[in-house]
Coordinates of C-alpha atoms in Angstrom, one line a residue:
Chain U
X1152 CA -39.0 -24.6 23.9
X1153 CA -37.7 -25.4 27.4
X1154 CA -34.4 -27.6 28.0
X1155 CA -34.2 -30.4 28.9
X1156 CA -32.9 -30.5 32.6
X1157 CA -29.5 -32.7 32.7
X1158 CA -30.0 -34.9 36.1
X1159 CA -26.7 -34.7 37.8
X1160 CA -27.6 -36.4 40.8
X1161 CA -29.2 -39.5 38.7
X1162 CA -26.1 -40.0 36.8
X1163 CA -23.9 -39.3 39.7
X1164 CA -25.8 -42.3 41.3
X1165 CA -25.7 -44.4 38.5
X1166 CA -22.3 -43.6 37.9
X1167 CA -21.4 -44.8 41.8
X1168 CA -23.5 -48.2 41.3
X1169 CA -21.5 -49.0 38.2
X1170 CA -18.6 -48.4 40.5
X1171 CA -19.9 -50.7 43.5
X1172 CA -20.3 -52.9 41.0
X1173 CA -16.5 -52.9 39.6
X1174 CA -15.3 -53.2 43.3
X1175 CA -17.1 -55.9 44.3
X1176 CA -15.2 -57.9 40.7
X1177 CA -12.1 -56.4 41.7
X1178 CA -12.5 -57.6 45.4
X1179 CA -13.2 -60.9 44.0
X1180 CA -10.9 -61.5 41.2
X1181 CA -7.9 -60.1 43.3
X1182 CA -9.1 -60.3 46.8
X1183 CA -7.7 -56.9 47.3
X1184 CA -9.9 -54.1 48.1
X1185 CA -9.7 -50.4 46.1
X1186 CA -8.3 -48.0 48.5
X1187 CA -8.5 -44.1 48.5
X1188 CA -6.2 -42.4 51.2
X1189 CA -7.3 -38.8 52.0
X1190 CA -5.0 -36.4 53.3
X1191 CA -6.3 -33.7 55.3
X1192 CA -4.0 -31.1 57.0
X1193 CA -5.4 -28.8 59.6
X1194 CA -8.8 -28.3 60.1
X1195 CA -10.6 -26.2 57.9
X1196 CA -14.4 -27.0 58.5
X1197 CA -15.4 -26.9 54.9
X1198 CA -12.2 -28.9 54.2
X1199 CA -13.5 -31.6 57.1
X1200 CA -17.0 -31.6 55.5
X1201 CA -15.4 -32.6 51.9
X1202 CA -13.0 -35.0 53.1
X1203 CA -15.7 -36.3 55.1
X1204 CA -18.2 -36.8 52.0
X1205 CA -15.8 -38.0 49.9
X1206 CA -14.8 -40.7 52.2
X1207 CA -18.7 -41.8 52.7
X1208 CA -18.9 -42.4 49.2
X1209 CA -16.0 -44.5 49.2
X1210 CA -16.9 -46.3 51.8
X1211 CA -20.7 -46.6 50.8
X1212 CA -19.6 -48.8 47.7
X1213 CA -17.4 -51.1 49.2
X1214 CA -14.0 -49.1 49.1
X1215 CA -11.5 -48.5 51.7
X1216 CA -11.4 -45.1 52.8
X1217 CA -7.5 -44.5 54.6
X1218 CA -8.2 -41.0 56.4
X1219 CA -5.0 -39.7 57.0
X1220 CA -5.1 -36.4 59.1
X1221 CA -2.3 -34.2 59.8
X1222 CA -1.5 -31.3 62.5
X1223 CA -2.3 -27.4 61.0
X1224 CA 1.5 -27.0 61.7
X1225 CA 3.1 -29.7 59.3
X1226 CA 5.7 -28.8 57.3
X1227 CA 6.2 -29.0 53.4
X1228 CA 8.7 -32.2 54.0
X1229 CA 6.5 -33.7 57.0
X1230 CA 3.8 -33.3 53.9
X1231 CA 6.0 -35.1 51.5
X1232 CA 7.2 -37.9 53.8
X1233 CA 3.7 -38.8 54.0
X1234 CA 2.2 -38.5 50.2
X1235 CA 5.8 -40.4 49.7
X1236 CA 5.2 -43.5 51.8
X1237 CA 1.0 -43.4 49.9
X1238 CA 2.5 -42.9 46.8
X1239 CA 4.7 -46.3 47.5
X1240 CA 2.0 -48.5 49.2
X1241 CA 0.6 -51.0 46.9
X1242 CA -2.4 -50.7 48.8
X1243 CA -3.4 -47.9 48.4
X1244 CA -4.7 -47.0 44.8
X1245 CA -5.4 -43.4 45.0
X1246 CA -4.5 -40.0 46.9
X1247 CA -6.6 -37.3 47.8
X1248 CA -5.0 -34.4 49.3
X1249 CA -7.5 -32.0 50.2
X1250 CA -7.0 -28.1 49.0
X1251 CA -6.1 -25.7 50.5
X1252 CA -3.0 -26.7 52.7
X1253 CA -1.8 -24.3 55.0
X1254 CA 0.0 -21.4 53.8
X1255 CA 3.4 -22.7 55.2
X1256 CA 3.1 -25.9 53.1
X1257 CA 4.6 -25.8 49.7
X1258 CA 0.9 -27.9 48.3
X1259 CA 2.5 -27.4 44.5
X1260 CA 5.1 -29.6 45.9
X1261 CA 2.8 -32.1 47.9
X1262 CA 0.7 -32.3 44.7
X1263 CA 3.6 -33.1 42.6
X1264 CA 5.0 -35.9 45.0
X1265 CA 1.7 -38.3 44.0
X1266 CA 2.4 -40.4 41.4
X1267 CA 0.5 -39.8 38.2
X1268 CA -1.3 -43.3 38.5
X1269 CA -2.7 -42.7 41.6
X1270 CA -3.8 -39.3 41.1
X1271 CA -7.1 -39.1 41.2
X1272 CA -7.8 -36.2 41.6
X1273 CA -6.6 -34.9 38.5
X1274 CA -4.0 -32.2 40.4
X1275 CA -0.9 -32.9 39.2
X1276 CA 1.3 -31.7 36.4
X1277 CA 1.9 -35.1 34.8
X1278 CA -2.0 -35.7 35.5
X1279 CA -2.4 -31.9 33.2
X1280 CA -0.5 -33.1 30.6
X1281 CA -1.0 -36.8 29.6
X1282 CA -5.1 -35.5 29.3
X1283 CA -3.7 -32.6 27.0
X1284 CA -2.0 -35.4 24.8
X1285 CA -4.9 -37.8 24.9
X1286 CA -2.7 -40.5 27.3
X1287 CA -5.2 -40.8 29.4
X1288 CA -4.5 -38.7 32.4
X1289 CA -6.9 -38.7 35.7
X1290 CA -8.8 -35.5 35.0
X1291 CA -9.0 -32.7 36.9
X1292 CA -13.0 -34.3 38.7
X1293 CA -15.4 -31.6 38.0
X1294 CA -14.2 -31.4 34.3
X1295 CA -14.0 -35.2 34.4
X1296 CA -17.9 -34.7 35.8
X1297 CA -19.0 -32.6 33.1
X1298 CA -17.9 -34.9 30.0
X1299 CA -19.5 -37.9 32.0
X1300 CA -23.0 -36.2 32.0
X1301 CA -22.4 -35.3 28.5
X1302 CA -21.4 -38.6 27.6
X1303 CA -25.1 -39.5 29.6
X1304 CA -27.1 -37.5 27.7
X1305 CA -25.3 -38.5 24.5
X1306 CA -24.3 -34.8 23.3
X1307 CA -21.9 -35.0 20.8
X1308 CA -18.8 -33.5 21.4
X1309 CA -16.7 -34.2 18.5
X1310 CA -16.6 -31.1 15.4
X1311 CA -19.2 -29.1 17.8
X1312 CA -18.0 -25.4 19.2
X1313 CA -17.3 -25.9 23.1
X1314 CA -17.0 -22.3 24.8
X1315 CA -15.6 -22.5 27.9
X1316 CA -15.8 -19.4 30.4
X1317 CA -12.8 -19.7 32.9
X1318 CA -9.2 -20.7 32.9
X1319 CA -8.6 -22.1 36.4
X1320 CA -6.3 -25.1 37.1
X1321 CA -8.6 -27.6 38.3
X1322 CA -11.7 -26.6 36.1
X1323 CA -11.3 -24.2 33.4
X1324 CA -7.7 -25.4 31.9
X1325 CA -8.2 -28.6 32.3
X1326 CA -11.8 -28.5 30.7
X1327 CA -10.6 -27.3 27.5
X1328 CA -8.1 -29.7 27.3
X1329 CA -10.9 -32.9 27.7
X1330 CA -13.2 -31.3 25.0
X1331 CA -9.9 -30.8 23.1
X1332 CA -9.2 -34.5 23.5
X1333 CA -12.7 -35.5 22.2
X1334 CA -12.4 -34.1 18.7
X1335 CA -14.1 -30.4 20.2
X1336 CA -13.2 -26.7 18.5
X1337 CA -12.6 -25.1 21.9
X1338 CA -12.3 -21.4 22.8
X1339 CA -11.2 -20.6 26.6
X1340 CA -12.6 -17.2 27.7
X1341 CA -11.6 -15.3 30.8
X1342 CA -12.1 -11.5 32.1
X1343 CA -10.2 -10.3 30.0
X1344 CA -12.3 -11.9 27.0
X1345 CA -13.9 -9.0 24.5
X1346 CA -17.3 -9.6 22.9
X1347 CA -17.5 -12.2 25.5
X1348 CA -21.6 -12.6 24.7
X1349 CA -21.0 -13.0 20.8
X1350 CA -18.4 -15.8 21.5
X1351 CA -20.1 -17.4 23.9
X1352 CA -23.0 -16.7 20.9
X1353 CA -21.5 -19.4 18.6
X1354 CA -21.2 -22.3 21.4
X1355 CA -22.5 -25.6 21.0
X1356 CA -21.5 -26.4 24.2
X1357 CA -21.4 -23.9 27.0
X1358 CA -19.3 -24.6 30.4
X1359 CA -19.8 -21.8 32.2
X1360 CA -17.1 -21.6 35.4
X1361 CA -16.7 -18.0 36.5
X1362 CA -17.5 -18.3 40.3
X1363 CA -20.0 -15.1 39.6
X1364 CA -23.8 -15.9 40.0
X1365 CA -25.8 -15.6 36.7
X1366 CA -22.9 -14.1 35.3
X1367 CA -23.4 -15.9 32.1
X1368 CA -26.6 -14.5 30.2
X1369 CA -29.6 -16.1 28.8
X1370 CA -29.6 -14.6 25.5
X1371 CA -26.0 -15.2 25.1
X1372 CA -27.1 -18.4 24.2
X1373 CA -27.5 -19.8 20.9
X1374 CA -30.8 -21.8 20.5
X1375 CA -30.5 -24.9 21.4
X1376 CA -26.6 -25.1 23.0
X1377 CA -26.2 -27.2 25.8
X1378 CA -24.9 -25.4 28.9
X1379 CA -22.9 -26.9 31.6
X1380 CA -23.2 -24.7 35.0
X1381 CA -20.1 -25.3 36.9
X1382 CA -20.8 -22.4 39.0
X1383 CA -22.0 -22.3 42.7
X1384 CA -22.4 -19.0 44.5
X1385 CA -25.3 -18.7 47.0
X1386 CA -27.4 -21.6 45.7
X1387 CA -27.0 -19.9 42.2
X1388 CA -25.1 -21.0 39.0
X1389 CA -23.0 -19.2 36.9
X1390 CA -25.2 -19.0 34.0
X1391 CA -28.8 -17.0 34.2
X1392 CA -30.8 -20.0 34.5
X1393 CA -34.5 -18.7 34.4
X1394 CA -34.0 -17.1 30.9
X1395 CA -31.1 -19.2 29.6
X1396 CA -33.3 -22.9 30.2
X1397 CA -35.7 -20.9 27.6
X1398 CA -33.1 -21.2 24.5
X1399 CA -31.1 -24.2 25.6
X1400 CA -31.8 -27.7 24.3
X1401 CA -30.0 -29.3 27.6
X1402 CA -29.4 -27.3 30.9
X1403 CA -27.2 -28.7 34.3
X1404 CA -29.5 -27.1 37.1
X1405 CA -27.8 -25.8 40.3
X1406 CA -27.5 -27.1 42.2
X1407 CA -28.2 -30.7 41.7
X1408 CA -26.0 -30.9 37.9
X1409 CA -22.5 -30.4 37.4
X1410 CA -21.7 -30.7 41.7
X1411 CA -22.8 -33.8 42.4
X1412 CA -20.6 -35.1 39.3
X1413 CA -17.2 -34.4 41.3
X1414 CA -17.3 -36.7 43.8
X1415 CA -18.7 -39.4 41.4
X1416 CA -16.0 -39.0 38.8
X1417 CA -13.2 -39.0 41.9
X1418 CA -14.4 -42.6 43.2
X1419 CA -14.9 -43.6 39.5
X1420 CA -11.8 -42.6 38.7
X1421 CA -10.3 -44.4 42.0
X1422 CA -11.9 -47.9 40.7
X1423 CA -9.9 -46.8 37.0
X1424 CA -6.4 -46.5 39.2
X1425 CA -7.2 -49.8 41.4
X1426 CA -7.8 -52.0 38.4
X1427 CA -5.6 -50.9 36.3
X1428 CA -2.6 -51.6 39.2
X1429 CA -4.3 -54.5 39.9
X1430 CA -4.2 -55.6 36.9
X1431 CA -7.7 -56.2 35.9
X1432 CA -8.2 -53.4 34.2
Chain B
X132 CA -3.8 -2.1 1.6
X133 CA -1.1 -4.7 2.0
X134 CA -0.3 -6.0 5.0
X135 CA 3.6 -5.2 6.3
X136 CA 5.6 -8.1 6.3
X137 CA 6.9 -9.7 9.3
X138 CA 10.7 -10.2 9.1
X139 CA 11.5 -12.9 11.6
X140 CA 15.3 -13.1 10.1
X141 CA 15.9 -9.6 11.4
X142 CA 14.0 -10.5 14.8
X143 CA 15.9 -13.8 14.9
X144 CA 19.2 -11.7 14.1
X145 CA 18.3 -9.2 16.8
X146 CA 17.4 -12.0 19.2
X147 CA 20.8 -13.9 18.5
X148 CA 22.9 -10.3 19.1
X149 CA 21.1 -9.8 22.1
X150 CA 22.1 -13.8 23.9
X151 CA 25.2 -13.0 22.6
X152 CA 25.7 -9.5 24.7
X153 CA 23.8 -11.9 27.6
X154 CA 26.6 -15.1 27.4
X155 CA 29.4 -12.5 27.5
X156 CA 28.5 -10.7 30.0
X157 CA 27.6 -14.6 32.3
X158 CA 30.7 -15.7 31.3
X159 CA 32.5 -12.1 32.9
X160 CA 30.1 -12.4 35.8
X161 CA 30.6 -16.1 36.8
X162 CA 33.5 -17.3 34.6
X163 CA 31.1 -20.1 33.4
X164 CA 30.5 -20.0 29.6
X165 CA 26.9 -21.3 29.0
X166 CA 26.4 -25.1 26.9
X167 CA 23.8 -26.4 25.1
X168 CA 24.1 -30.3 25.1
X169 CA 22.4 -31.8 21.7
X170 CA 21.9 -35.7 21.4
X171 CA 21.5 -37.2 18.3
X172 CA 20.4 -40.6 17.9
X173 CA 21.3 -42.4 14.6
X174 CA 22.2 -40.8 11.1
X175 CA 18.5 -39.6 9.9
X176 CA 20.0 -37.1 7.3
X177 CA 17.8 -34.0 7.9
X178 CA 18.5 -34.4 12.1
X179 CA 22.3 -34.2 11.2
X180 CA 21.6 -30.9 9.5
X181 CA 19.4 -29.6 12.6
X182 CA 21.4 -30.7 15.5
X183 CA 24.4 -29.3 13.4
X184 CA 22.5 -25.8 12.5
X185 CA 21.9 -25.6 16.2
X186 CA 25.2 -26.4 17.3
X187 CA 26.6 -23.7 15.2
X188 CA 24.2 -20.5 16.4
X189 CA 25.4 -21.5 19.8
X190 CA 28.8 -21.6 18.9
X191 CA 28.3 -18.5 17.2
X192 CA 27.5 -16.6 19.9
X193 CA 29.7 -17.7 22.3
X194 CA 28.2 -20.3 23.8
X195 CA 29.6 -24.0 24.0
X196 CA 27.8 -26.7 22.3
X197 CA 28.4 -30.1 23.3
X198 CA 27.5 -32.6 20.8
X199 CA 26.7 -35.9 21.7
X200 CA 26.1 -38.4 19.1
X201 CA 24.8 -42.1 20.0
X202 CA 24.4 -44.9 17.4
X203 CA 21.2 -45.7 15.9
X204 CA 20.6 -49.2 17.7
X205 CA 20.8 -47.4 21.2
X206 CA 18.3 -48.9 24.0
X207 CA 15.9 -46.6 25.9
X208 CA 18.4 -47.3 28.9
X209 CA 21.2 -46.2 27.0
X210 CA 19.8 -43.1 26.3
X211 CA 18.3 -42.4 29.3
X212 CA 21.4 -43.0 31.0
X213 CA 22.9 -40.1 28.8
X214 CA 20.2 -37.9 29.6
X215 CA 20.7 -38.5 33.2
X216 CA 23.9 -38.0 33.4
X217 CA 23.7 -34.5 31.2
X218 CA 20.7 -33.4 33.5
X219 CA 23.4 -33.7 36.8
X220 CA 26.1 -32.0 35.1
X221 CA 26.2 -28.9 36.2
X222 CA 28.0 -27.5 33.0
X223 CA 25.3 -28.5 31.3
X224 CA 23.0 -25.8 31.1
X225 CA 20.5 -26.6 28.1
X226 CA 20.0 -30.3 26.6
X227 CA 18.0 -30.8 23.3
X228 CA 17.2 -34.9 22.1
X229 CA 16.8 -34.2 18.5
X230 CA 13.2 -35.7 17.2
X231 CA 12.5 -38.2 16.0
X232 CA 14.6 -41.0 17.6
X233 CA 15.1 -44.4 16.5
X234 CA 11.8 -46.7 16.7
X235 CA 13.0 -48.7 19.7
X236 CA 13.2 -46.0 21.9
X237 CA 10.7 -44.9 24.0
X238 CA 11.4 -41.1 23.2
X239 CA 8.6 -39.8 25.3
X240 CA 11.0 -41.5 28.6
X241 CA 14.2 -40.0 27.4
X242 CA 12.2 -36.6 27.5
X243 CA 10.9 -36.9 30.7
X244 CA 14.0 -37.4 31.9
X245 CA 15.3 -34.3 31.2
X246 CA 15.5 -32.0 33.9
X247 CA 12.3 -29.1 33.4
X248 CA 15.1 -26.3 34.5
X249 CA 17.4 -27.4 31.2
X250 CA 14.4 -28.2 29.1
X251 CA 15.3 -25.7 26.9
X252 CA 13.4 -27.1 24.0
X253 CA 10.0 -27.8 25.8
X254 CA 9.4 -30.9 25.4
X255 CA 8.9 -32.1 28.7
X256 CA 5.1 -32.9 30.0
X257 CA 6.5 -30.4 33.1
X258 CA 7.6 -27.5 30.5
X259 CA 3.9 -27.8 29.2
X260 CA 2.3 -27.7 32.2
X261 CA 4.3 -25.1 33.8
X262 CA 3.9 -22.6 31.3
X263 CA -0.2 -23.4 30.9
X264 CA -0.3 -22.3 34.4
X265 CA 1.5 -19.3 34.3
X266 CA 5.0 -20.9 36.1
X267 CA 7.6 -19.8 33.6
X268 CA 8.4 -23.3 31.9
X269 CA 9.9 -23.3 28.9
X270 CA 8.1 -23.0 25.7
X271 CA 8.6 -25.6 22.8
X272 CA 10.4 -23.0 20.2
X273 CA 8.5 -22.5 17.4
X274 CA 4.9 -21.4 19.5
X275 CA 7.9 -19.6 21.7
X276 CA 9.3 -17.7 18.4
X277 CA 6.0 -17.0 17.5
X278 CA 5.2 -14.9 20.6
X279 CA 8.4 -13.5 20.5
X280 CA 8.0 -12.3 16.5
X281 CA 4.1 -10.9 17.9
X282 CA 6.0 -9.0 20.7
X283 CA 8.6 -7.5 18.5
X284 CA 6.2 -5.9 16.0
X285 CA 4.2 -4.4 19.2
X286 CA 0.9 -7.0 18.3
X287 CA -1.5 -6.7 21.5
X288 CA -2.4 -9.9 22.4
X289 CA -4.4 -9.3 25.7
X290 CA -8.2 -9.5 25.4
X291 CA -7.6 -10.4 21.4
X292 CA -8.8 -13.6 20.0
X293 CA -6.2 -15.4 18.7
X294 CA -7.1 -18.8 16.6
X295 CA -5.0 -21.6 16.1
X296 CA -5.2 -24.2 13.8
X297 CA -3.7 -27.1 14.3
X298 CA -3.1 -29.5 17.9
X299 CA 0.3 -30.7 17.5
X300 CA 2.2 -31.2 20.7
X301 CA 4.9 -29.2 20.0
X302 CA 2.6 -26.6 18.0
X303 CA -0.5 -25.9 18.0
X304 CA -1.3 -27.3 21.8
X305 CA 2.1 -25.3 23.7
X306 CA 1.0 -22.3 21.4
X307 CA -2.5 -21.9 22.8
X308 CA -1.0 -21.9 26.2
X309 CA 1.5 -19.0 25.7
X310 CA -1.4 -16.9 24.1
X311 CA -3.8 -17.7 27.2
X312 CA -0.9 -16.9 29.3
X313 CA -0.7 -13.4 27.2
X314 CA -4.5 -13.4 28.0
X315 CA -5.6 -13.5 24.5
X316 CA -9.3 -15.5 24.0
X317 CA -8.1 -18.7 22.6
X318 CA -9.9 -20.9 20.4
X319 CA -8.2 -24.3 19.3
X320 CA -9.4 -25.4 15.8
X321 CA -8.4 -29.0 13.7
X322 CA -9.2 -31.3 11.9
X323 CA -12.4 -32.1 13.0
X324 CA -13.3 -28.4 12.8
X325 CA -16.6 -27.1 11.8
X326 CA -17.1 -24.0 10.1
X327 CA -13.4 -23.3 10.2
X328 CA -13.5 -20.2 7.7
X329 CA -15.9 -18.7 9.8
X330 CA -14.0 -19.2 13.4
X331 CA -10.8 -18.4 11.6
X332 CA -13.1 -14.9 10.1
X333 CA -13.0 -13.9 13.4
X334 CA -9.5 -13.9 14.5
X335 CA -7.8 -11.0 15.5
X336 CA -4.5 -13.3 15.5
X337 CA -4.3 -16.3 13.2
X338 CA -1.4 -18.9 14.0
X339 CA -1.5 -21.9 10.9
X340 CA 0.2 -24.6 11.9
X341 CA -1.7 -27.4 9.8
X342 CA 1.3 -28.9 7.4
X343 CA -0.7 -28.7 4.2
X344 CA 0.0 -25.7 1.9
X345 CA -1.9 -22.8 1.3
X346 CA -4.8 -24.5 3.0
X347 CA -6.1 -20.9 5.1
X348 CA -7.5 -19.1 2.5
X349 CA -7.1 -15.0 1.8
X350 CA -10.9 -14.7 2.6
X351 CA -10.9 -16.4 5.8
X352 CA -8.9 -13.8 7.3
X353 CA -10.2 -10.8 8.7
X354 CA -9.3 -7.3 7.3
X355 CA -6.5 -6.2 9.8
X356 CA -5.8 -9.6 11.4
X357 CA -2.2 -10.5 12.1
X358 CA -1.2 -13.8 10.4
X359 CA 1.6 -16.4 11.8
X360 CA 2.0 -18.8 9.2
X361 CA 3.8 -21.6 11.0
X362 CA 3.8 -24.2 7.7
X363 CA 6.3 -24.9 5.3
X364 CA 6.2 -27.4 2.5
X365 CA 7.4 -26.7 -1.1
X366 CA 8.6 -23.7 0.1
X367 CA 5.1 -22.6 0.8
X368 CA 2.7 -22.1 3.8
X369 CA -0.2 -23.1 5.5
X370 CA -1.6 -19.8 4.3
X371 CA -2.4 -18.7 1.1
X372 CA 0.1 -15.7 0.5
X373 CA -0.9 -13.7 -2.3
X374 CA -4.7 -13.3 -1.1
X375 CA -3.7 -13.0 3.0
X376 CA -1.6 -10.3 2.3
X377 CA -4.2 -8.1 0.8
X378 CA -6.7 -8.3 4.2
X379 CA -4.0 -8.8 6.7
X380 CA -2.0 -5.9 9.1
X381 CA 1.1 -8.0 9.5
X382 CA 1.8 -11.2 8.0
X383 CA 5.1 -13.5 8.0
X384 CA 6.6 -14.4 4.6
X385 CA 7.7 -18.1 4.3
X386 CA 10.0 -18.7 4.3
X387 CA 11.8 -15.7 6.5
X388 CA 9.0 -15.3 9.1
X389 CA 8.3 -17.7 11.7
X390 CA 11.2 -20.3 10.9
X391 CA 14.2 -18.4 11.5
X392 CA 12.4 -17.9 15.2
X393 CA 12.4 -21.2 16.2
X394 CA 16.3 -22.0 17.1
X395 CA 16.6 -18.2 18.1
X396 CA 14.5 -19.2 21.1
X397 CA 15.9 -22.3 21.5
X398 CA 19.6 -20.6 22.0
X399 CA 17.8 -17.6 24.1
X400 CA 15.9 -19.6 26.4
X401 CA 19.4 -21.5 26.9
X402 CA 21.2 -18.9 28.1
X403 CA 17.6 -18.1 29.9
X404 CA 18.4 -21.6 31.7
X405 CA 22.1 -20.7 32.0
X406 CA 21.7 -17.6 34.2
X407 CA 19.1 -19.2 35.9
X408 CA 21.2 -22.3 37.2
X409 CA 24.1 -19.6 37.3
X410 CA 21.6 -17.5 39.9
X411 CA 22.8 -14.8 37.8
X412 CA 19.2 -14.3 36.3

């Protein structure tokens, strides 16, 4: 048996001309166009390059993109003034503040300062929670990413064993929490797992987000699990793709499954914010 | 073999003798003697008995309890406005809203507006995600007692896997944070479980916090596990005693294990919260 290769790109596309579709209603039934502000400070390269992409999309379906750069040397309050003023302009739907701020900026603080309905991004603590208690939350975008293609491929989530490898902030925390919320047993692993391979053994649902190339072995397995490759490192995944697409029913290649996701689930999630302030949700 | 019985009256003792030696010694140090503020809305019975068991543990170690009762048609303003003006009082160290509050209040507001540094109960959407990321919020106090009865028995958590059953907001879903944060392997179980006897078979550390008696079984635990029985109805568990016992290292009675934790965190994260604000921490 080989897996089935989960097309993140396709959905991602499909995903942002549902979207173009919503803002073009919105624009129509309100006259007011959705608007995702991006806040860039300094000038990181890859950080240019994101903030760049992200605001093509947005503007590629009919959004507003506000680009909002700011000197390296801003302060944590110069920082705050201006996620305060976004946060309080009713045209402006969502806030993206690009990670990582310079070291002098207190970002916690920054992150904190957005209001919970414009987060789209999934970073803040109120953001965390409310998808923890099934309030419905922005999530954190890659995890947000992976349930969508789930949701594409129709795997079901509820009653099934997720496994997820990892316990960052933005993927591996808030991951369990969103398999949580859909009815899924979920076990977070980390380094400091034992018998990681038998755990991840039992999984129905593999997310593997290590940042470690093929960390994540093929005959860890279990025949037919879906695995979810959140891992980029090199043009490699986290999970030993070659043997692993072997025992898997459903497999994200990398790249080209689980990335392109991110960026789709951020302007989705920007439409979400716009309508529901708007009104029209 | 029977498994040594966990005594979290003693522990709860010890931890009460220990805040007690703590107040004393902030009230010598700053001339400030630490207060727990508890609100109680309406004349539900059993939250008369709570807020007034509380009340006296402070009391009895030193501490001042200030009791604020409100009547049971108070508005969500009314209340808030109490909570607001308790989380600016700087004599006010600790406030606890005692659940559940009258139907027309929005009891989720009145927690958020308590102040994360006095949210010595852990309600707060800010407690939780402060402590799932490491940042020292306060725990909700029975998942906190829990890890406190674990640490006074010498229980290694790191690298173990520790199951919990149950996703309540102030159990099962705070309680998986702490062990993550103690770097156990965490795996969340419910209702919608499959296979629950043979993810629970696997547990090094078994919390039950489910609300139906004697519903884990002896033989779902594994020999040597350590079992936190968070339940109590009838004077019984969530796990079966008689059988658990046999297989288990270290098991808590019930009642006399896990219950007697709960306000002994609650009063020791207080005074926690106390020399904190008193920047005598």
């Amino acid at each position: 048996m080989t897996a089935t290769l989960m097309d993140g790109k396709r959905v991602a596309s499909e995903t942002l001309a549902a979207a173009e579709k919503r803002v073009a209603k919105i624009k129509e039934d309100t006259g007011v166009t959705p608007c995702l502000a991006t806040i860039l400070v300094g000038a990181d390269p890859a950080s240019i390059t994101y903030t760049q992409m992200k605001r093509r999309r947005c503007e590629g379906i009919g959004m507003i993109s506000r680009k909002v750069e700011l000197p390296e040397d801003t302060t944590t309050q110069g920082l705050l003034d201006v996620v305060n003023e976004l946060g309080s302009d009713p045209s402006v739907h969502g806030i993206l503040l690009q990670h990582p701020s310079p070291p002098q900026v207190d970002e916690r603080a920054a992150f904190e300062a957005i209001p919970v309905g414009k987060d789209v991004d999934g970073v803040t603590y109120g953001s965390f929670a409310h998808m923890w208690f099934g309030e419905g939350g922005f999530a954190s975008c890659t995890p947000g990413g992976i349930v969508r293609l789930l949701d594409a491929y129709d795997v079901p989530i509820e009653g099934k064993h997720a496994v997820v490898i990892g316990r960052s902030a933005i993927l591996g925390k808030p991951m369990a929490g969103l398999l949580l919320d859909r009815n899924a047993t979920v076990t977070i692993c980390h380094s400091r797992t034992q018998n990681l391979a038998e755990i991840v053994k039992q999984a129905d649902i593999v997310v593997a987000a290590v940042g470690r190339a093929e960390f994540v072995k093929g005959d860890w397995i279990k025949p037919g699990a879906v695995v979810m490759d959140a891992g980029y490192s090199d043009n490699k995944g986290d999970v030993e793709f070659e043997t692993a697409k072997e025992v898997a029913s459903l497999i994200t290649p990398v790249p080209g499954g689980v990335g392109p996701m991110t960026i789709a689930t951020l302007i989705d999630q920007t439409v979400d914010a716009a309508a529901k302030q708007l009104g029209v949700a």
